[in-house]
């Protein structure tokens, strides 16, 4: 669901003043200013005021929030739970009961003007494909956009994200003169690990020397982009009939760090049929 004019709902806790708007100047008192009672767009307080407003409303409606994620609200009902995830003025609603979800939508529309956008299919660069077999989470379009942005659309796809036993160090080759592009690419790859946990190790390797990356590291980054082009259809799949259990595995290499000879831990956690971390 999309909240219309979300920031205008926020109540200000500070005293904020503004000049009289053009075309609405009081000729009798042209030097007076307006004291705002509600938030306006472009105010730095507006996002917080809106977040407080909807958060307070949901808490009074028997929803609970969590310290681990302040944008997540959960309510227990007779049919199970209802879940809301909030990102600025967009809301994702899910739960165990269609009836509970429908009732929640009606409740929210009574308080705020909202538009129902229907079944979730795209959110923050993540594609959501739902079928009777389960749910796919993909970042296919996001990956295509990044390949185009960094001039890798026509690159030759490769089968693995890193060559075996790649060890990067800070003193291999000359330093890059402009590190901005390198950091942007790595930042994009970090974002892609949301639905591509199989990239996590490779991204961890290239993230070690972000402050002063040597030029050879850029070749490793391009290698990962070529692998992404080969695996655009990869993502996380949650099977409809999979048992929702959490499994964790951990391991470590042996004195694998070329600089200090320390070992590096590795782990993998899965929930149901999907790897989440």
Short mmCIF file of N, CA and C in Angstrom, two decimals, residues 2 7 13 27 43 58 60 62 72 124 144 154 162 170 215 225 229 234 240:
data_model
loop_
_atom_site.label_atom_id
_atom_site.label_comp_id
_atom_site.label_asym_id
_atom_site.label_seq_id
_atom_site.Cartn_x
_atom_site.Cartn_y
_atom_site.Cartn_z
N UNK A 2 0.36 2.31 -0.62
CA UNK A 2 1.10 3.56 -0.73
C UNK A 2 0.31 4.65 -0.02
N UNK A 7 4.09 12.60 4.56
CA UNK A 7 4.78 13.51 5.48
C UNK A 7 3.85 14.59 6.04
N UNK A 13 7.14 18.23 16.93
CA UNK A 13 7.39 18.35 18.36
C UNK A 13 8.20 19.62 18.67
N UNK A 27 -1.49 41.10 3.82
CA UNK A 27 -1.07 42.48 3.57
C UNK A 27 -1.10 43.34 4.83
N UNK A 43 11.04 19.49 5.05
CA UNK A 43 11.50 19.67 6.42
C UNK A 43 12.32 18.47 6.84
N UNK A 58 -0.10 2.37 15.13
CA UNK A 58 -0.05 0.91 15.08
C UNK A 58 0.09 0.30 16.47
N UNK A 60 -1.06 1.59 19.25
CA UNK A 60 -2.38 1.69 19.89
C UNK A 60 -3.36 0.69 19.30
N UNK A 62 -2.59 -2.38 18.84
CA UNK A 62 -2.11 -3.67 19.38
C UNK A 62 -1.01 -4.31 18.55
N UNK A 72 9.37 -2.80 11.44
CA UNK A 72 8.59 -4.04 11.44
C UNK A 72 7.58 -4.02 12.58
N UNK A 124 11.87 -1.86 -3.54
CA UNK A 124 13.26 -1.48 -3.26
C UNK A 124 14.26 -2.26 -4.10
N UNK A 144 20.81 -5.80 -13.96
CA UNK A 144 20.93 -5.32 -15.34
C UNK A 144 21.24 -3.83 -15.37
N UNK A 154 27.96 -5.73 -22.27
CA UNK A 154 28.45 -6.61 -23.32
C UNK A 154 29.57 -7.53 -22.90
N UNK A 162 34.61 -15.96 -8.16
CA UNK A 162 36.03 -15.70 -7.90
C UNK A 162 36.85 -16.88 -8.35
N UNK A 170 46.83 -5.16 0.23
CA UNK A 170 46.84 -3.71 0.00
C UNK A 170 48.04 -3.24 -0.80
N UNK A 215 44.87 -1.05 -8.15
CA UNK A 215 44.25 -1.23 -9.46
C UNK A 215 43.90 -2.70 -9.77
N UNK A 225 31.18 -9.07 -11.69
CA UNK A 225 30.11 -8.55 -12.54
C UNK A 225 29.84 -9.49 -13.72
N UNK A 229 26.26 -11.45 -14.62
CA UNK A 229 25.58 -11.51 -15.92
C UNK A 229 25.20 -12.95 -16.27
N UNK A 234 19.26 -16.02 -10.75
CA UNK A 234 19.43 -16.57 -9.41
C UNK A 234 18.79 -15.66 -8.36
N UNK A 240 6.66 -23.44 -1.00
CA UNK A 240 5.39 -23.41 -0.26
C UNK A 240 5.27 -24.57 0.72
#
